[in-house]
Coordinates of C-alpha atoms in Angstrom, one line a residue:
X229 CA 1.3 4.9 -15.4
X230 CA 2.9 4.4 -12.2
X231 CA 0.9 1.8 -9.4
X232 CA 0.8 3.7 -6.2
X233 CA 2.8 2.4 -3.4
X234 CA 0.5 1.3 -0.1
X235 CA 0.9 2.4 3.1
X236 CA 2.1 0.6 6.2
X237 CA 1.7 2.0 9.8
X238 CA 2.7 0.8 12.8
X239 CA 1.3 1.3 16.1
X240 CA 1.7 0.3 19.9
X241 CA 2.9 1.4 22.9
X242 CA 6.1 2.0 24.3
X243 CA 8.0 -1.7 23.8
X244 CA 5.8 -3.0 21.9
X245 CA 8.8 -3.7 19.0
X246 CA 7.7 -1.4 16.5
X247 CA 11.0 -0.1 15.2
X248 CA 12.5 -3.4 15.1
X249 CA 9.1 -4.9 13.2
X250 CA 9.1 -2.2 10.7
X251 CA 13.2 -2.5 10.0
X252 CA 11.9 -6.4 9.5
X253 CA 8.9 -5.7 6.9
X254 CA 11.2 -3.3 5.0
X255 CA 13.9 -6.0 4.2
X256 CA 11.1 -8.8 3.4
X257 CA 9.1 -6.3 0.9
X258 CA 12.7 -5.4 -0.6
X259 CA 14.0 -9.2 -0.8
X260 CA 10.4 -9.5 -2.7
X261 CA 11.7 -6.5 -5.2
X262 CA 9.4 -3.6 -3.9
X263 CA 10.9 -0.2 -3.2
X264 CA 10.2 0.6 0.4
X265 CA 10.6 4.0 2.4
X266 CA 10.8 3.2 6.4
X267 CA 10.0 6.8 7.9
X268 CA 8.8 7.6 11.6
X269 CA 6.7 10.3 13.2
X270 CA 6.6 12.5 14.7
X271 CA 9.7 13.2 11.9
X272 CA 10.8 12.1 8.6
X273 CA 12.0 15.5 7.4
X274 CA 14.6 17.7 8.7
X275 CA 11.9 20.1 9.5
X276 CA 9.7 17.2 11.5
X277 CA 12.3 16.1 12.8
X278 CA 13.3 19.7 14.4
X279 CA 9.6 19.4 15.7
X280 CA 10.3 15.9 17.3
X281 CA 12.9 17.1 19.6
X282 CA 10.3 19.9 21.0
X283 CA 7.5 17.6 21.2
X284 CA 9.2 15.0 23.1
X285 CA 12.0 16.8 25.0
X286 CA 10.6 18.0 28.3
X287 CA 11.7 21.2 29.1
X288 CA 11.4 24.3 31.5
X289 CA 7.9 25.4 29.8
X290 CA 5.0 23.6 30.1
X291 CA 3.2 22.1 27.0
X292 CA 0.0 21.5 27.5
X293 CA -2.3 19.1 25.2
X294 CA -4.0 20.9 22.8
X295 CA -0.3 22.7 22.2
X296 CA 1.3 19.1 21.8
X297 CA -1.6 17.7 19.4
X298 CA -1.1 21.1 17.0
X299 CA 2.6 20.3 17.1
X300 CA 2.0 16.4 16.2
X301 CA -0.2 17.7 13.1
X302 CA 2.3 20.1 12.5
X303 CA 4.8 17.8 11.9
X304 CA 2.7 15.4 10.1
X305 CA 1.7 18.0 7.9
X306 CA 5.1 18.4 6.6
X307 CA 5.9 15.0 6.6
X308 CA 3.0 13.7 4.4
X309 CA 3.7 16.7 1.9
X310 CA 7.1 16.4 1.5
X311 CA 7.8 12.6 2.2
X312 CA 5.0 10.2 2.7
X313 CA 2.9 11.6 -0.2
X314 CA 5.5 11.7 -3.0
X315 CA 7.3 8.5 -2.3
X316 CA 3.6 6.6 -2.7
X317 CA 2.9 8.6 -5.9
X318 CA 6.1 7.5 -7.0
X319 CA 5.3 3.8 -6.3
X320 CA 7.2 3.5 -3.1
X321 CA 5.8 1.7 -0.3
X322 CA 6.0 3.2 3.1
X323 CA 6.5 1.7 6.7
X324 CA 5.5 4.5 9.2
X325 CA 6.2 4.0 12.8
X326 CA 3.3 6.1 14.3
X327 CA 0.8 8.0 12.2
X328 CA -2.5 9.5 13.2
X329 CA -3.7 6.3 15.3
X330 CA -0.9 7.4 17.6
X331 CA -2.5 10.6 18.0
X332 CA -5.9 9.5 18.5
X333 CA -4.5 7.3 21.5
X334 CA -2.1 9.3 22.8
X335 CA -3.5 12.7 23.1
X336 CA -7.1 11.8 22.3
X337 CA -6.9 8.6 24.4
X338 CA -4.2 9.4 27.1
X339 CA -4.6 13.4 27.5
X340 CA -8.3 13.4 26.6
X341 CA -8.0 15.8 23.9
X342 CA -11.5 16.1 22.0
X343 CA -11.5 13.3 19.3
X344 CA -13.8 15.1 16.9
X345 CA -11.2 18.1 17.2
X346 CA -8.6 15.5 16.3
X347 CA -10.4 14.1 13.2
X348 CA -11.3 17.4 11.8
X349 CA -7.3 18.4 12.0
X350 CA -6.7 14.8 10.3
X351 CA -8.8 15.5 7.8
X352 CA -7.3 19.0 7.1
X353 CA -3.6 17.5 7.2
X354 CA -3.6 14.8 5.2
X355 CA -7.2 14.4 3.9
X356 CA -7.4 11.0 2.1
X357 CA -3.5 10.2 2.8
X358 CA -5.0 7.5 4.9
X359 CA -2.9 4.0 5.8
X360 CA -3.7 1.0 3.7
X361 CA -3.4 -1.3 6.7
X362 CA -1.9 -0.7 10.1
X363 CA -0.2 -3.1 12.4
X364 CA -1.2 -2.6 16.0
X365 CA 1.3 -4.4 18.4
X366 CA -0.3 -5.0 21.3
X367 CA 1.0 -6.0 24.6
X368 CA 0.5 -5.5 28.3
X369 CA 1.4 -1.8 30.0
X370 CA 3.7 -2.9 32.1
X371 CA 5.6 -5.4 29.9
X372 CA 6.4 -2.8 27.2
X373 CA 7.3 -0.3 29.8
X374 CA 9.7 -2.8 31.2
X375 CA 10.9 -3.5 27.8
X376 CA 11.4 0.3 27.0
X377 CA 12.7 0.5 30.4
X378 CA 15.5 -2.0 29.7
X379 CA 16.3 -1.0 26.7
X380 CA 17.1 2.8 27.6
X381 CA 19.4 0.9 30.4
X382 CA 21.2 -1.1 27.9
X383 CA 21.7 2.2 25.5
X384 CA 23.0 3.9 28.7
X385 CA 20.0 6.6 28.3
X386 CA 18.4 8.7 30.9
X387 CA 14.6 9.2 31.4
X388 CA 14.3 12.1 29.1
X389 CA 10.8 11.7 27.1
X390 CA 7.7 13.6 27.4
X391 CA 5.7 10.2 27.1
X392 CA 8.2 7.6 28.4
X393 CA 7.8 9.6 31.8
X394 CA 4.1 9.1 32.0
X395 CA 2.4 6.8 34.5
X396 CA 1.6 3.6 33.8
X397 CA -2.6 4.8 34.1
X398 CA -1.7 7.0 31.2
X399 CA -0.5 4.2 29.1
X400 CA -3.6 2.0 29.7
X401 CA -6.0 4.8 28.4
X402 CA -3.5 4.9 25.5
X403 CA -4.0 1.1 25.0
X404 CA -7.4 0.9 26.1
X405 CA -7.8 3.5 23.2
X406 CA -5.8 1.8 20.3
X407 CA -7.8 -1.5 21.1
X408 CA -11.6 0.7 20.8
X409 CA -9.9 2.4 17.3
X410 CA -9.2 -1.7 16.1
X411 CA -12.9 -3.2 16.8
X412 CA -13.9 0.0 15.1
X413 CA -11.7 0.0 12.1
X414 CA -12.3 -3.5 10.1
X415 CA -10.1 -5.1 8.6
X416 CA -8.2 -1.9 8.3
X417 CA -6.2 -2.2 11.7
X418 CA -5.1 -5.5 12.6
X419 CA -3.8 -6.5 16.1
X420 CA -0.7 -8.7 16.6
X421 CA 0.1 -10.4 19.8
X422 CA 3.7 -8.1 20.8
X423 CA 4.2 -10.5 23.7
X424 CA 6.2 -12.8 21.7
X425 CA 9.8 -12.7 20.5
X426 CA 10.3 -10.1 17.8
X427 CA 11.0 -13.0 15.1
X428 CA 7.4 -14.6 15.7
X429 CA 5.5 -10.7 15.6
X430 CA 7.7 -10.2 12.7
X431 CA 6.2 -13.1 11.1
X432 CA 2.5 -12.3 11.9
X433 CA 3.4 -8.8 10.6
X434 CA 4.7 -10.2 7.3
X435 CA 1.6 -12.6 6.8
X436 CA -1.0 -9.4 7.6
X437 CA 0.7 -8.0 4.8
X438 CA 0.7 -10.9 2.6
X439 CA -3.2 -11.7 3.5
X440 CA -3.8 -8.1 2.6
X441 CA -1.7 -7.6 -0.3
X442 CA -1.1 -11.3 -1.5
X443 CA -0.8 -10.3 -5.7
X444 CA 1.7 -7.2 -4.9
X445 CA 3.5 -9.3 -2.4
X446 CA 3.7 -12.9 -3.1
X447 CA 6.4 -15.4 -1.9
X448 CA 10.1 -15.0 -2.1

Protein backbone atom coordinates (compact mmCIF):
# COMPACT_ATOMS: atom_id res chain seq x y z
CA UNK A 1 0.00 0.00 0.00
CA UNK A 2 1.22 3.18 -1.00
CA UNK A 3 2.12 6.02 2.09
CA UNK A 4 0.43 9.24 1.12
CA UNK A 5 2.54 12.08 0.15
CA UNK A 6 2.03 15.32 2.68
CA UNK A 7 1.27 18.53 1.64
CA UNK A 8 3.36 21.71 1.77
CA UNK A 9 1.87 25.20 1.26
CA UNK A 10 3.30 28.34 1.04
CA UNK A 11 1.97 31.61 1.94
CA UNK A 12 2.94 35.36 2.18
CA UNK A 13 2.61 38.37 0.46
CA UNK A 14 3.88 39.82 -2.47
CA UNK A 15 8.03 39.40 -1.88
CA UNK A 16 7.96 37.50 0.68
CA UNK A 17 10.25 34.67 -1.36
CA UNK A 18 7.90 32.14 -1.76
CA UNK A 19 8.79 30.86 -5.23
CA UNK A 20 12.26 30.85 -4.55
CA UNK A 21 11.70 28.91 -0.91
CA UNK A 22 9.51 26.39 -2.46
CA UNK A 23 12.16 25.74 -5.57
CA UNK A 24 14.60 25.33 -2.31
CA UNK A 25 12.41 22.64 -0.24
CA UNK A 26 11.78 20.76 -3.51
CA UNK A 27 15.61 20.02 -4.10
CA UNK A 28 16.25 19.25 -0.22
CA UNK A 29 13.18 16.65 -0.06
CA UNK A 30 14.54 15.16 -3.42
CA UNK A 31 18.36 15.14 -2.34
CA UNK A 32 16.60 13.14 0.79
CA UNK A 33 15.02 10.66 -1.93
CA UNK A 34 11.24 11.78 -1.75
CA UNK A 35 9.35 12.43 -4.97
CA UNK A 36 8.16 16.04 -4.86
CA UNK A 37 5.56 17.90 -7.21
CA UNK A 38 6.20 21.89 -6.90
CA UNK A 39 2.76 23.32 -8.38
CA UNK A 40 1.31 27.02 -7.81
CA UNK A 41 -2.11 28.51 -7.67
CA UNK A 42 -4.08 29.94 -8.83
CA UNK A 43 -2.79 27.16 -11.74
CA UNK A 44 -1.14 23.84 -11.99
CA UNK A 45 -3.13 22.55 -14.97
CA UNK A 46 -3.49 23.91 -18.38
CA UNK A 47 -7.08 24.57 -17.53
CA UNK A 48 -6.01 26.63 -14.02
CA UNK A 49 -3.66 28.00 -15.58
CA UNK A 50 -6.05 29.52 -18.46
CA UNK A 51 -8.05 30.77 -15.29
CA UNK A 52 -4.84 32.45 -13.86
CA UNK A 53 -4.39 34.72 -16.69
CA UNK A 54 -8.13 36.00 -16.19
CA UNK A 55 -7.91 36.32 -12.51
CA UNK A 56 -4.86 38.31 -12.46
CA UNK A 57 -4.81 40.15 -15.82
CA UNK A 58 -6.67 43.38 -15.40
CA UNK A 59 -8.70 44.13 -18.14
CA UNK A 60 -11.45 46.42 -19.64
CA UNK A 61 -14.38 44.63 -17.43
CA UNK A 62 -14.55 44.97 -13.98
CA UNK A 63 -14.25 41.86 -11.65
CA UNK A 64 -15.58 42.36 -8.69
CA UNK A 65 -14.91 40.09 -5.41
CA UNK A 66 -17.33 37.60 -5.05
CA UNK A 67 -16.63 37.08 -9.10
CA UNK A 68 -12.78 36.78 -8.34
CA UNK A 69 -13.18 34.32 -5.19
CA UNK A 70 -15.60 31.85 -7.57
CA UNK A 71 -12.81 32.01 -10.07
CA UNK A 72 -9.94 31.29 -7.31
CA UNK A 73 -12.12 28.06 -6.27
CA UNK A 74 -12.73 27.46 -9.66
CA UNK A 75 -9.37 26.92 -10.41
CA UNK A 76 -8.55 25.21 -7.28
CA UNK A 77 -11.14 22.88 -7.98
CA UNK A 78 -9.51 21.64 -10.94
CA UNK A 79 -6.27 21.68 -9.64
CA UNK A 80 -6.80 19.49 -6.55
CA UNK A 81 -8.77 16.96 -8.79
CA UNK A 82 -6.55 16.62 -11.43
CA UNK A 83 -3.09 17.47 -9.83
CA UNK A 84 -2.80 17.94 -6.14
CA UNK A 85 -5.00 15.00 -5.17
CA UNK A 86 -3.53 12.25 -7.42
CA UNK A 87 0.08 13.04 -7.02
CA UNK A 88 -0.45 12.62 -2.93
CA UNK A 89 -2.39 9.40 -3.44
CA UNK A 90 0.35 8.32 -5.43
CA UNK A 91 2.96 9.14 -2.70
CA UNK A 92 4.19 12.42 -4.04
CA UNK A 93 4.82 15.25 -1.89
CA UNK A 94 3.51 18.57 -2.97
CA UNK A 95 4.97 22.22 -2.55
CA UNK A 96 1.97 24.58 -3.29
CA UNK A 97 2.71 28.20 -3.67
CA UNK A 98 -0.73 29.70 -2.50
CA UNK A 99 -3.62 27.48 -1.47
CA UNK A 100 -6.82 28.38 0.34
CA UNK A 101 -4.97 30.51 3.10
CA UNK A 102 -4.34 32.82 0.20
CA UNK A 103 -7.79 33.14 -0.33
CA UNK A 104 -8.88 33.59 3.07
CA UNK A 105 -6.39 36.68 3.21
CA UNK A 106 -6.69 38.01 0.05
CA UNK A 107 -10.31 38.17 -0.80
CA UNK A 108 -11.59 37.40 2.72
CA UNK A 109 -8.92 39.55 4.33
CA UNK A 110 -8.12 42.28 1.71
CA UNK A 111 -11.65 42.49 -0.32
CA UNK A 112 -13.76 41.60 2.73
CA UNK A 113 -15.49 38.87 1.15
CA UNK A 114 -17.63 36.83 3.83
CA UNK A 115 -15.26 34.28 5.43
CA UNK A 116 -18.03 31.75 6.34
CA UNK A 117 -18.92 32.00 2.45
CA UNK A 118 -15.32 31.27 1.83
CA UNK A 119 -15.08 28.16 4.13
CA UNK A 120 -18.29 26.60 2.99
CA UNK A 121 -16.75 26.88 -0.87
CA UNK A 122 -13.49 25.31 0.72
CA UNK A 123 -15.22 22.71 2.08
CA UNK A 124 -17.12 21.90 -1.14
CA UNK A 125 -13.77 22.14 -3.29
CA UNK A 126 -11.57 20.20 -1.76
CA UNK A 127 -13.21 18.90 1.45
CA UNK A 128 -10.52 17.13 3.51
CA UNK A 129 -7.62 17.93 0.86
CA UNK A 130 -6.31 20.11 3.57
CA UNK A 131 -2.26 21.10 3.85
CA UNK A 132 -0.19 19.11 6.25
CA UNK A 133 1.74 22.19 7.29
CA UNK A 134 1.95 25.58 5.69
CA UNK A 135 4.85 27.95 5.66
CA UNK A 136 3.80 31.52 6.18
CA UNK A 137 6.55 34.06 5.18
CA UNK A 138 6.07 36.95 6.87
CA UNK A 139 7.58 40.29 6.28
CA UNK A 140 6.74 43.91 6.43
CA UNK A 141 4.23 45.53 3.54
CA UNK A 142 6.30 47.67 2.30
CA UNK A 143 9.52 45.58 2.11
CA UNK A 144 7.94 42.79 0.05
CA UNK A 145 6.28 45.34 -2.15
CA UNK A 146 9.75 46.86 -2.64
CA UNK A 147 11.07 43.48 -3.22
CA UNK A 148 8.29 42.60 -5.82
CA UNK A 149 8.75 46.00 -7.09
CA UNK A 150 12.49 45.42 -7.87
CA UNK A 151 12.18 42.41 -9.04
CA UNK A 152 9.49 43.19 -11.95
CA UNK A 153 12.33 46.09 -12.72
CA UNK A 154 15.07 43.69 -13.02
CA UNK A 155 12.74 41.16 -15.35
CA UNK A 156 11.99 44.32 -17.42
CA UNK A 157 8.06 43.79 -16.52
CA UNK A 158 5.33 46.33 -16.43
CA UNK A 159 2.71 46.76 -13.55
CA UNK A 160 0.27 44.42 -15.02
CA UNK A 161 -1.34 42.35 -11.87
CA UNK A 162 -4.72 42.57 -10.52
CA UNK A 163 -3.08 42.37 -6.82
CA UNK A 164 0.43 43.79 -7.40
CA UNK A 165 -1.53 47.06 -8.22
CA UNK A 166 -3.26 47.31 -5.00
CA UNK A 167 -2.41 49.78 -2.23
CA UNK A 168 -0.29 49.14 0.25
CA UNK A 169 -3.68 49.39 2.99
CA UNK A 170 -4.86 46.42 0.97
CA UNK A 171 -1.83 44.45 1.61
CA UNK A 172 -1.83 45.03 5.46
CA UNK A 173 -5.42 43.69 5.76
CA UNK A 174 -3.99 40.83 3.71
CA UNK A 175 -1.17 40.39 6.29
CA UNK A 176 -2.96 41.44 9.22
CA UNK A 177 -5.22 38.50 8.02
CA UNK A 178 -2.61 35.62 7.36
CA UNK A 179 -1.11 36.52 10.97
CA UNK A 180 -5.01 36.15 12.79
CA UNK A 181 -5.33 32.54 10.45
CA UNK A 182 -1.61 31.49 12.20
CA UNK A 183 -2.50 32.23 16.09
CA UNK A 184 -5.65 30.39 15.13
CA UNK A 185 -4.33 27.45 13.31
CA UNK A 186 -1.73 25.50 15.86
CA UNK A 187 0.90 24.13 14.93
CA UNK A 188 -0.60 23.75 11.52
CA UNK A 189 0.71 27.17 10.08
CA UNK A 190 4.00 28.21 11.14
CA UNK A 191 5.46 31.69 10.58
CA UNK A 192 8.99 32.33 9.31
CA UNK A 193 10.76 35.55 9.53
CA UNK A 194 10.93 36.51 5.32
CA UNK A 195 13.10 39.48 6.28
CA UNK A 196 16.16 37.59 5.98
CA UNK A 197 18.23 36.48 3.00
CA UNK A 198 16.48 33.70 1.11
CA UNK A 199 19.29 31.11 2.21
CA UNK A 200 18.52 31.72 6.04
CA UNK A 201 14.25 31.45 5.44
CA UNK A 202 15.24 28.52 3.29
CA UNK A 203 16.77 27.05 6.17
CA UNK A 204 13.98 27.79 8.75
CA UNK A 205 11.60 26.38 6.03
CA UNK A 206 13.65 23.17 5.80
CA UNK A 207 13.85 22.71 9.75
CA UNK A 208 9.68 23.33 9.98
CA UNK A 209 9.68 20.57 7.81
CA UNK A 210 12.04 18.38 9.48
CA UNK A 211 10.42 19.30 13.10
CA UNK A 212 7.17 18.24 11.60
CA UNK A 213 8.09 15.38 9.61
CA UNK A 214 11.43 14.26 11.24
CA UNK A 215 10.99 10.07 10.44
CA UNK A 216 9.84 10.78 6.64
CA UNK A 217 12.46 13.37 6.29
CA UNK A 218 15.60 12.85 8.25
CA UNK A 219 19.16 14.09 7.40
CA UNK A 220 21.00 13.92 4.16
Amino acid sequence: MTTRGKFITLEGIEGAGKTTVARALKESLEARGLTVDLTREPGGTPFAEQLREQILHRGEETLDATAETLLMFAARAVHVSNRIRPALEAGTWVICDRFTDATRAYQGGGRGVDRDWIEALARGVHGDCEPDLTLLLDLPVEQGLERARARRIAAGQAIDDRFESESSAFFERVRAEYLRLATRAGSVIVRIDATRSPEAVADDALHALTDRFSAPIGPV
